[in-house]
Amino acid sequence: MPVADLNQHQMYYEVHGSGDPVICSGGWGTYCHGAERHLPQGLTERYSVVIFDHRGLGQSNDNLDQPAGTELYANDVIALMLHLGIERAHFIGLIGIGSCIGQVVAIKRPDLVRSLVNTGAWARVDPFFRAQMRLWQQVHHDLGFDAFQEMVVQQAFSAEFYNAKKDRLLGPEGGWSDLRNNVVAHDRLTEAGIAHDTLDRLADIAAPALVMHNGRDFITGPRLTLPVEHGIPGAKAVWLENAAHVPTDRADREASRDAILRFLARN
């Protein structure tokens, strides 16, 4: 699979499917290396979907001389689009910092963004979320990855799903496993997430936007996603009242998938 020298680092990426281009950016992990199966069902059947490893994760290295920030990650995406000859694409931020990166790309290069989807998003952290990310960081440093993974999994999934799928959610192949033995990348992503602040610039986003609100999200709940919707002119909203940070109920996953596919088809 290809690795390109972009923005002073080597960036790993994959392209799945054919059709109009869609950029999918995840959170503290990757949809590459077989994880494309976790993308919304039907996406790669309809579109040419570009996924990639954030710098410092998977097969993308990092350049620690470059200060971490969502603008740095956004510049990586812009460089990748130009490398691939993509003049305009739908951008889907799938749970977390990927949405923040999409906001920055849409602000910096509106010509490149055909539409924008934000899930698990924020435009500015609040004290609770800042403390939450700092605590995860401290746990990872002081108690190790397994304790960090357990903590985040408990907060990101519903209790019902955790009880049923605990063995799958934890361990080497479990949640946030791209950060195992990789505390530096965790630190860099944490600093970028905390420093992210587009709240006063969301009005500059010209692309049609869709924002997801998950009613039982203990991490990036509606208190953080609503300001994103309200700040982007004409943004549309989809509410998943019973969904946690990571939607797992079949009805929620299908509602999220259908909303995204309908939104892309209209734009």
PDB file of C-alpha atoms in Angstrom:
ATOM      1  CA  MET A   1       0.000   0.000   0.000  1.00  0.00           C
ATOM      2  CA  PRO A   2       1.285   3.520  -0.762  1.00  0.00           C
ATOM      3  CA  VAL A   3       3.235   5.847   1.472  1.00  0.00           C
ATOM      4  CA  ALA A   4       3.818   9.427   0.287  1.00  0.00           C
ATOM      5  CA  ASP A   5       6.297  12.046   1.502  1.00  0.00           C
ATOM      6  CA  LEU A   6       3.946  14.884   2.470  1.00  0.00           C
ATOM      7  CA  ASN A   7       4.203  17.889   4.771  1.00  0.00           C
ATOM      8  CA  GLN A   8       7.587  16.815   6.175  1.00  0.00           C
ATOM      9  CA  HIS A   9       6.550  13.269   7.086  1.00  0.00           C
ATOM     10  CA  GLN A  10       5.659   9.960   5.447  1.00  0.00           C
ATOM     11  CA  MET A  11       1.911   9.429   5.200  1.00  0.00           C
ATOM     12  CA  TYR A  12       0.293   6.033   4.674  1.00  0.00           C
ATOM     13  CA  TYR A  13      -3.045   5.927   2.865  1.00  0.00           C
ATOM     14  CA  GLU A  14      -5.470   3.570   1.148  1.00  0.00           C
ATOM     15  CA  VAL A  15      -8.169   4.106  -1.481  1.00  0.00           C
ATOM     16  CA  HIS A  16     -11.219   1.829  -1.499  1.00  0.00           C
ATOM     17  CA  GLY A  17     -14.043   1.740  -4.018  1.00  0.00           C
ATOM     18  CA  SER A  18     -14.741   3.973  -6.990  1.00  0.00           C
ATOM     19  CA  GLY A  19     -16.807   7.038  -7.740  1.00  0.00           C
ATOM     20  CA  ASP A  20     -16.756  10.559  -6.354  1.00  0.00           C
ATOM     21  CA  PRO A  21     -13.996  11.014  -3.760  1.00  0.00           C
ATOM     22  CA  VAL A  22     -14.688  10.882  -0.033  1.00  0.00           C
ATOM     23  CA  ILE A  23     -12.048  11.576   2.615  1.00  0.00           C
ATOM     24  CA  CYS A  24     -12.653   9.713   5.891  1.00  0.00           C
ATOM     25  CA  SER A  25     -10.711  10.844   8.943  1.00  0.00           C
ATOM     26  CA  GLY A  26     -11.001   8.947  12.201  1.00  0.00           C
ATOM     27  CA  GLY A  27     -10.176   9.767  15.788  1.00  0.00           C
ATOM     28  CA  TRP A  28      -7.273   8.344  17.777  1.00  0.00           C
ATOM     29  CA  GLY A  29      -6.907   5.446  15.401  1.00  0.00           C
ATOM     30  CA  THR A  30      -7.089   4.394  11.778  1.00  0.00           C
ATOM     31  CA  TYR A  31      -9.548   2.869   9.375  1.00  0.00           C
ATOM     32  CA  CYS A  32      -6.647   1.345   7.411  1.00  0.00           C
ATOM     33  CA  HIS A  33      -5.048  -2.112   7.556  1.00  0.00           C
ATOM     34  CA  GLY A  34      -8.332  -4.000   7.333  1.00  0.00           C
ATOM     35  CA  ALA A  35     -10.308  -1.638   9.576  1.00  0.00           C
ATOM     36  CA  GLU A  36     -12.166  -0.208   6.573  1.00  0.00           C
ATOM     37  CA  ARG A  37     -14.850  -2.740   7.511  1.00  0.00           C
ATOM     38  CA  HIS A  38     -15.810  -0.305  10.279  1.00  0.00           C
ATOM     39  CA  LEU A  39     -16.663   2.468   7.818  1.00  0.00           C
ATOM     40  CA  PRO A  40     -20.373   3.160   7.292  1.00  0.00           C
ATOM     41  CA  GLN A  41     -21.756   0.252   5.285  1.00  0.00           C
ATOM     42  CA  GLY A  42     -22.282   1.097   1.630  1.00  0.00           C
ATOM     43  CA  LEU A  43     -19.748   3.916   1.516  1.00  0.00           C
ATOM     44  CA  THR A  44     -17.036   2.105  -0.428  1.00  0.00           C
ATOM     45  CA  GLU A  45     -19.679   0.619  -2.742  1.00  0.00           C
ATOM     46  CA  ARG A  46     -20.723   4.112  -3.857  1.00  0.00           C
ATOM     47  CA  TYR A  47     -17.610   6.271  -3.545  1.00  0.00           C
ATOM     48  CA  SER A  48     -13.843   6.333  -3.868  1.00  0.00           C
ATOM     49  CA  VAL A  49     -12.981   6.425  -0.173  1.00  0.00           C
ATOM     50  CA  VAL A  50      -9.582   7.697   0.966  1.00  0.00           C
ATOM     51  CA  ILE A  51      -8.438   6.644   4.431  1.00  0.00           C
ATOM     52  CA  PHE A  52      -5.066   7.192   6.069  1.00  0.00           C
ATOM     53  CA  ASP A  53      -2.972   6.839   9.200  1.00  0.00           C
ATOM     54  CA  HIS A  54      -2.658  10.041  11.193  1.00  0.00           C
ATOM     55  CA  ARG A  55       0.978  11.020  11.661  1.00  0.00           C
ATOM     56  CA  GLY A  56       2.571   8.868  14.359  1.00  0.00           C
ATOM     57  CA  LEU A  57       0.029   6.052  13.928  1.00  0.00           C
ATOM     58  CA  GLY A  58       0.267   2.857  11.892  1.00  0.00           C
ATOM     59  CA  GLN A  59       2.661   3.303   9.007  1.00  0.00           C
ATOM     60  CA  SER A  60       2.703   7.117   9.051  1.00  0.00           C
ATOM     61  CA  ASN A  61       5.704   8.522  10.855  1.00  0.00           C
ATOM     62  CA  ASP A  62       5.868  11.916  12.544  1.00  0.00           C
ATOM     63  CA  ASN A  63       8.143  14.915  12.632  1.00  0.00           C
ATOM     64  CA  LEU A  64       8.358  16.050  16.231  1.00  0.00           C
ATOM     65  CA  ASP A  65       9.855  19.367  15.148  1.00  0.00           C
ATOM     66  CA  GLN A  66       6.392  20.342  13.890  1.00  0.00           C
ATOM     67  CA  PRO A  67       4.114  21.471  16.757  1.00  0.00           C
ATOM     68  CA  ALA A  68       1.043  19.269  17.075  1.00  0.00           C
ATOM     69  CA  GLY A  69      -2.288  20.860  16.216  1.00  0.00           C
ATOM     70  CA  THR A  70      -5.361  20.221  14.127  1.00  0.00           C
ATOM     71  CA  GLU A  71      -3.968  22.645  11.558  1.00  0.00           C
ATOM     72  CA  LEU A  72      -0.926  20.366  11.132  1.00  0.00           C
ATOM     73  CA  TYR A  73      -3.177  17.328  10.632  1.00  0.00           C
ATOM     74  CA  ALA A  74      -5.372  19.339   8.261  1.00  0.00           C
ATOM     75  CA  ASN A  75      -2.320  20.315   6.225  1.00  0.00           C
ATOM     76  CA  ASP A  76      -1.493  16.606   5.971  1.00  0.00           C
ATOM     77  CA  VAL A  77      -4.935  15.929   4.503  1.00  0.00           C
ATOM     78  CA  ILE A  78      -4.686  18.850   2.084  1.00  0.00           C
ATOM     79  CA  ALA A  79      -1.278  17.614   0.926  1.00  0.00           C
ATOM     80  CA  LEU A  80      -2.666  14.100   0.448  1.00  0.00           C
ATOM     81  CA  MET A  81      -5.575  15.399  -1.648  1.00  0.00           C
ATOM     82  CA  LEU A  82      -3.211  17.383  -3.851  1.00  0.00           C
ATOM     83  CA  HIS A  83      -0.904  14.361  -4.143  1.00  0.00           C
ATOM     84  CA  LEU A  84      -3.836  12.229  -5.322  1.00  0.00           C
ATOM     85  CA  GLY A  85      -5.085  14.913  -7.714  1.00  0.00           C
ATOM     86  CA  ILE A  86      -8.387  15.285  -5.840  1.00  0.00           C
ATOM     87  CA  GLU A  87      -9.817  18.692  -6.661  1.00  0.00           C
ATOM     88  CA  ARG A  88     -12.918  18.425  -4.471  1.00  0.00           C
ATOM     89  CA  ALA A  89     -14.188  15.793  -2.055  1.00  0.00           C
ATOM     90  CA  HIS A  90     -16.754  15.018   0.584  1.00  0.00           C
ATOM     91  CA  PHE A  91     -15.074  15.025   4.008  1.00  0.00           C
ATOM     92  CA  ILE A  92     -16.337  12.734   6.782  1.00  0.00           C
ATOM     93  CA  GLY A  93     -14.952  13.107  10.303  1.00  0.00           C
ATOM     94  CA  LEU A  94     -15.760   9.842  12.012  1.00  0.00           C
ATOM     95  CA  ILE A  95     -15.858  10.255  15.787  1.00  0.00           C
ATOM     96  CA  GLY A  96     -13.419  12.673  17.326  1.00  0.00           C
ATOM     97  CA  ILE A  97     -10.479  14.659  16.111  1.00  0.00           C
ATOM     98  CA  GLY A  98     -11.177  13.666  12.509  1.00  0.00           C
ATOM     99  CA  SER A  99     -14.155  16.024  12.618  1.00  0.00           C
ATOM    100  CA  CYS A 100     -11.973  18.834  13.970  1.00  0.00           C
ATOM    101  CA  ILE A 101      -9.506  18.263  11.141  1.00  0.00           C
ATOM    102  CA  GLY A 102     -12.354  18.465   8.638  1.00  0.00           C
ATOM    103  CA  GLN A 103     -13.448  21.820  10.047  1.00  0.00           C
ATOM    104  CA  VAL A 104      -9.947  23.219   9.562  1.00  0.00           C
ATOM    105  CA  VAL A 105      -9.679  21.870   6.008  1.00  0.00           C
ATOM    106  CA  ALA A 106     -13.066  23.411   5.150  1.00  0.00           C
ATOM    107  CA  ILE A 107     -11.985  26.776   6.584  1.00  0.00           C
ATOM    108  CA  LYS A 108      -8.503  26.834   5.019  1.00  0.00           C
ATOM    109  CA  ARG A 109      -9.384  25.345   1.634  1.00  0.00           C
ATOM    110  CA  PRO A 110     -13.107  25.712   0.924  1.00  0.00           C
ATOM    111  CA  ASP A 111     -12.405  24.878  -2.712  1.00  0.00           C
ATOM    112  CA  LEU A 112     -11.436  21.329  -1.712  1.00  0.00           C
ATOM    113  CA  VAL A 113     -14.458  20.467   0.450  1.00  0.00           C
ATOM    114  CA  ARG A 114     -17.671  19.512  -1.325  1.00  0.00           C
ATOM    115  CA  SER A 115     -19.490  18.666   1.912  1.00  0.00           C
ATOM    116  CA  LEU A 116     -18.603  18.101   5.553  1.00  0.00           C
ATOM    117  CA  VAL A 117     -19.849  15.473   8.017  1.00  0.00           C
ATOM    118  CA  ASN A 118     -18.977  15.817  11.712  1.00  0.00           C
ATOM    119  CA  THR A 119     -19.556  13.087  14.310  1.00  0.00           C
ATOM    120  CA  GLY A 120     -18.247  13.193  17.871  1.00  0.00           C
ATOM    121  CA  ALA A 121     -17.176  16.753  17.124  1.00  0.00           C
ATOM    122  CA  TRP A 122     -16.190  19.865  19.015  1.00  0.00           C
ATOM    123  CA  ALA A 123     -15.152  23.372  18.015  1.00  0.00           C
ATOM    124  CA  ARG A 124     -13.683  24.304  21.401  1.00  0.00           C
ATOM    125  CA  VAL A 125     -13.119  22.110  24.447  1.00  0.00           C
ATOM    126  CA  ASP A 126     -14.873  22.846  27.713  1.00  0.00           C
ATOM    127  CA  PRO A 127     -13.256  22.317  31.143  1.00  0.00           C
ATOM    128  CA  PHE A 128     -14.824  18.859  31.503  1.00  0.00           C
ATOM    129  CA  PHE A 129     -13.517  17.541  28.191  1.00  0.00           C
ATOM    130  CA  ARG A 130     -10.101  19.100  28.779  1.00  0.00           C
ATOM    131  CA  ALA A 131      -9.878  17.379  32.171  1.00  0.00           C
ATOM    132  CA  GLN A 132     -11.106  14.129  30.669  1.00  0.00           C
ATOM    133  CA  MET A 133      -8.381  14.102  28.002  1.00  0.00           C
ATOM    134  CA  ARG A 134      -5.717  15.101  30.522  1.00  0.00           C
ATOM    135  CA  LEU A 135      -6.788  12.280  32.842  1.00  0.00           C
ATOM    136  CA  TRP A 136      -6.610   9.716  30.038  1.00  0.00           C
ATOM    137  CA  GLN A 137      -3.152  11.014  29.217  1.00  0.00           C
ATOM    138  CA  GLN A 138      -2.022  10.731  32.850  1.00  0.00           C
ATOM    139  CA  VAL A 139      -3.432   7.217  33.177  1.00  0.00           C
ATOM    140  CA  HIS A 140      -1.609   6.125  30.012  1.00  0.00           C
ATOM    141  CA  HIS A 141       1.671   7.573  31.317  1.00  0.00           C
ATOM    142  CA  ASP A 142       1.401   6.377  34.915  1.00  0.00           C
ATOM    143  CA  LEU A 143      -0.546   3.109  34.705  1.00  0.00           C
ATOM    144  CA  GLY A 144       0.073   2.000  31.115  1.00  0.00           C
ATOM    145  CA  PHE A 145      -1.959   1.433  28.004  1.00  0.00           C
ATOM    146  CA  ASP A 146      -4.226  -1.321  29.381  1.00  0.00           C
ATOM    147  CA  ALA A 147      -5.559   0.940  32.145  1.00  0.00           C
ATOM    148  CA  PHE A 148      -6.020   3.781  29.650  1.00  0.00           C
ATOM    149  CA  GLN A 149      -7.847   1.484  27.229  1.00  0.00           C
ATOM    150  CA  GLU A 150     -10.173   0.197  29.963  1.00  0.00           C
ATOM    151  CA  MET A 151     -10.998   3.729  31.055  1.00  0.00           C
ATOM    152  CA  VAL A 152     -11.752   5.086  27.590  1.00  0.00           C
ATOM    153  CA  VAL A 153     -13.723   2.014  26.525  1.00  0.00           C
ATOM    154  CA  GLN A 154     -15.950   2.345  29.599  1.00  0.00           C
ATOM    155  CA  GLN A 155     -16.638   5.982  28.763  1.00  0.00           C
ATOM    156  CA  ALA A 156     -17.043   5.580  25.000  1.00  0.00           C
ATOM    157  CA  PHE A 157     -19.465   2.636  24.879  1.00  0.00           C
ATOM    158  CA  SER A 158     -22.765   1.964  26.570  1.00  0.00           C
ATOM    159  CA  ALA A 159     -22.745  -0.255  29.655  1.00  0.00           C
ATOM    160  CA  GLU A 160     -24.921  -2.755  27.824  1.00  0.00           C
ATOM    161  CA  PHE A 161     -22.451  -3.061  24.937  1.00  0.00           C
ATOM    162  CA  TYR A 162     -19.465  -3.214  27.296  1.00  0.00           C
ATOM    163  CA  ASN A 163     -21.089  -6.052  29.276  1.00  0.00           C
ATOM    164  CA  ALA A 164     -21.797  -8.006  26.113  1.00  0.00           C
ATOM    165  CA  LYS A 165     -18.558  -7.339  24.218  1.00  0.00           C
ATOM    166  CA  LYS A 166     -15.906  -6.675  26.894  1.00  0.00           C
ATOM    167  CA  ASP A 167     -13.493  -9.316  25.567  1.00  0.00           C
ATOM    168  CA  ARG A 168     -13.622  -7.766  22.102  1.00  0.00           C
ATOM    169  CA  LEU A 169     -13.296  -4.183  23.294  1.00  0.00           C
ATOM    170  CA  LEU A 170     -10.199  -4.778  25.419  1.00  0.00           C
ATOM    171  CA  GLY A 171      -6.808  -6.279  24.623  1.00  0.00           C
ATOM    172  CA  PRO A 172      -4.360  -6.075  21.709  1.00  0.00           C
ATOM    173  CA  GLU A 173      -7.083  -5.764  19.058  1.00  0.00           C
ATOM    174  CA  GLY A 174      -9.456  -3.697  21.173  1.00  0.00           C
ATOM    175  CA  GLY A 175     -10.327  -0.034  21.278  1.00  0.00           C
ATOM    176  CA  TRP A 176      -7.660   2.588  20.662  1.00  0.00           C
ATOM    177  CA  SER A 177      -5.075  -0.148  20.079  1.00  0.00           C
ATOM    178  CA  ASP A 178      -3.201   2.104  17.629  1.00  0.00           C
ATOM    179  CA  LEU A 179      -1.930   3.939  20.723  1.00  0.00           C
ATOM    180  CA  ARG A 180      -0.484   0.825  22.379  1.00  0.00           C
ATOM    181  CA  ASN A 181       3.263   1.359  22.954  1.00  0.00           C
ATOM    182  CA  ASN A 182       2.756   4.781  21.398  1.00  0.00           C
ATOM    183  CA  VAL A 183       2.370   7.316  24.168  1.00  0.00           C
ATOM    184  CA  VAL A 184       4.072  10.001  22.053  1.00  0.00           C
ATOM    185  CA  ALA A 185       1.287   9.888  19.444  1.00  0.00           C
ATOM    186  CA  HIS A 186      -1.283   9.956  22.263  1.00  0.00           C
ATOM    187  CA  ASP A 187       0.385  13.068  23.707  1.00  0.00           C
ATOM    188  CA  ARG A 188       0.459  14.757  20.301  1.00  0.00           C
ATOM    189  CA  LEU A 189      -3.185  13.990  19.537  1.00  0.00           C
ATOM    190  CA  THR A 190      -4.193  15.154  23.017  1.00  0.00           C
ATOM    191  CA  GLU A 191      -2.419  18.478  22.616  1.00  0.00           C
ATOM    192  CA  ALA A 192      -4.015  18.963  19.194  1.00  0.00           C
ATOM    193  CA  GLY A 193      -7.469  18.126  20.494  1.00  0.00           C
ATOM    194  CA  ILE A 194      -7.253  20.418  23.515  1.00  0.00           C
ATOM    195  CA  ALA A 195      -5.860  23.326  21.496  1.00  0.00           C
ATOM    196  CA  HIS A 196      -8.432  22.958  18.698  1.00  0.00           C
ATOM    197  CA  ASP A 197     -10.549  26.114  18.512  1.00  0.00           C
ATOM    198  CA  THR A 198     -12.612  26.943  15.444  1.00  0.00           C
ATOM    199  CA  LEU A 199     -15.656  28.228  17.305  1.00  0.00           C
ATOM    200  CA  ASP A 200     -15.276  31.777  16.029  1.00  0.00           C
ATOM    201  CA  ARG A 201     -14.422  30.600  12.496  1.00  0.00           C
ATOM    202  CA  LEU A 202     -17.192  28.078  11.857  1.00  0.00           C
ATOM    203  CA  ALA A 203     -19.155  30.767  10.015  1.00  0.00           C
ATOM    204  CA  ASP A 204     -16.419  30.675   7.358  1.00  0.00           C
ATOM    205  CA  ILE A 205     -17.368  27.111   6.385  1.00  0.00           C
ATOM    206  CA  ALA A 206     -19.194  27.343   3.076  1.00  0.00           C
ATOM    207  CA  ALA A 207     -19.661  23.622   2.421  1.00  0.00           C
ATOM    208  CA  PRO A 208     -22.968  21.934   3.218  1.00  0.00           C
ATOM    209  CA  ALA A 209     -22.550  20.322   6.647  1.00  0.00           C
ATOM    210  CA  LEU A 210     -24.124  17.509   8.619  1.00  0.00           C
ATOM    211  CA  VAL A 211     -23.550  17.229  12.381  1.00  0.00           C
ATOM    212  CA  MET A 212     -24.425  14.151  14.451  1.00  0.00           C
ATOM    213  CA  HIS A 213     -25.639  14.503  18.055  1.00  0.00           C
ATOM    214  CA  ASN A 214     -25.429  11.379  20.263  1.00  0.00           C
ATOM    215  CA  GLY A 215     -27.689  11.763  23.267  1.00  0.00           C
ATOM    216  CA  ARG A 216     -25.783   9.403  25.596  1.00  0.00           C
ATOM    217  CA  ASP A 217     -22.287  10.456  24.567  1.00  0.00           C
ATOM    218  CA  PHE A 218     -20.275  10.949  27.780  1.00  0.00           C
ATOM    219  CA  ILE A 219     -17.284  12.340  25.872  1.00  0.00           C
ATOM    220  CA  THR A 220     -18.415  14.619  23.034  1.00  0.00           C
ATOM    221  CA  GLY A 221     -22.092  14.912  23.789  1.00  0.00           C
ATOM    222  CA  PRO A 222     -24.530  17.541  22.499  1.00  0.00           C
ATOM    223  CA  ARG A 223     -23.008  20.212  24.749  1.00  0.00           C
ATOM    224  CA  LEU A 224     -20.018  20.092  22.337  1.00  0.00           C
ATOM    225  CA  THR A 225     -21.677  19.076  19.074  1.00  0.00           C
ATOM    226  CA  LEU A 226     -24.513  21.632  19.198  1.00  0.00           C
ATOM    227  CA  PRO A 227     -22.153  24.635  18.982  1.00  0.00           C
ATOM    228  CA  VAL A 228     -20.682  23.047  15.836  1.00  0.00           C
ATOM    229  CA  GLU A 229     -24.112  22.735  14.240  1.00  0.00           C
ATOM    230  CA  HIS A 230     -25.138  26.234  15.279  1.00  0.00           C
ATOM    231  CA  GLY A 231     -21.854  27.769  14.132  1.00  0.00           C
ATOM    232  CA  ILE A 232     -21.832  26.401  10.563  1.00  0.00           C
ATOM    233  CA  PRO A 233     -24.256  28.284   8.317  1.00  0.00           C
ATOM    234  CA  GLY A 234     -27.129  26.066   7.225  1.00  0.00           C
ATOM    235  CA  ALA A 235     -25.779  22.930   8.926  1.00  0.00           C
ATOM    236  CA  LYS A 236     -28.141  19.974   9.163  1.00  0.00           C
ATOM    237  CA  ALA A 237     -28.461  17.824  12.269  1.00  0.00           C
ATOM    238  CA  VAL A 238     -29.183  14.179  12.993  1.00  0.00           C
ATOM    239  CA  TRP A 239     -30.010  13.109  16.538  1.00  0.00           C
ATOM    240  CA  LEU A 240     -29.265   9.627  17.878  1.00  0.00           C
ATOM    241  CA  GLU A 241     -30.907  10.022  21.265  1.00  0.00           C
ATOM    242  CA  ASN A 242     -29.716   6.732  22.770  1.00  0.00           C
ATOM    243  CA  ALA A 243     -26.252   6.521  21.190  1.00  0.00           C
ATOM    244  CA  ALA A 244     -23.039   6.666  23.201  1.00  0.00           C
ATOM    245  CA  HIS A 245     -19.792   8.171  21.885  1.00  0.00           C
ATOM    246  CA  VAL A 246     -19.448   5.124  19.634  1.00  0.00           C
ATOM    247  CA  PRO A 247     -22.885   4.075  18.322  1.00  0.00           C
ATOM    248  CA  THR A 248     -23.245   0.316  18.624  1.00  0.00           C
ATOM    249  CA  ASP A 249     -26.976  -0.405  18.555  1.00  0.00           C
ATOM    250  CA  ARG A 250     -27.975  -1.684  15.123  1.00  0.00           C
ATOM    251  CA  ALA A 251     -30.750   0.871  14.759  1.00  0.00           C
ATOM    252  CA  ASP A 252     -28.364   3.725  15.622  1.00  0.00           C
ATOM    253  CA  ARG A 253     -25.678   2.477  13.238  1.00  0.00           C
ATOM    254  CA  GLU A 254     -28.202   2.116  10.437  1.00  0.00           C
ATOM    255  CA  ALA A 255     -29.679   5.561  11.128  1.00  0.00           C
ATOM    256  CA  SER A 256     -26.204   7.108  11.098  1.00  0.00           C
ATOM    257  CA  ARG A 257     -25.236   5.297   7.908  1.00  0.00           C
ATOM    258  CA  ASP A 258     -28.454   6.186   6.107  1.00  0.00           C
ATOM    259  CA  ALA A 259     -28.207   9.841   7.132  1.00  0.00           C
ATOM    260  CA  ILE A 260     -24.629  10.093   5.854  1.00  0.00           C
ATOM    261  CA  LEU A 261     -25.398   8.373   2.547  1.00  0.00           C
ATOM    262  CA  ARG A 262     -28.486  10.530   1.943  1.00  0.00           C
ATOM    263  CA  PHE A 263     -26.521  13.674   2.770  1.00  0.00           C
ATOM    264  CA  LEU A 264     -23.685  12.783   0.385  1.00  0.00           C
ATOM    265  CA  ALA A 265     -26.126  11.902  -2.383  1.00  0.00           C
ATOM    266  CA  ARG A 266     -27.791  15.331  -2.084  1.00  0.00           C
ATOM    267  CA  ASN A 267     -24.512  17.197  -2.221  1.00  0.00           C
TER     268      ASN A 267
END
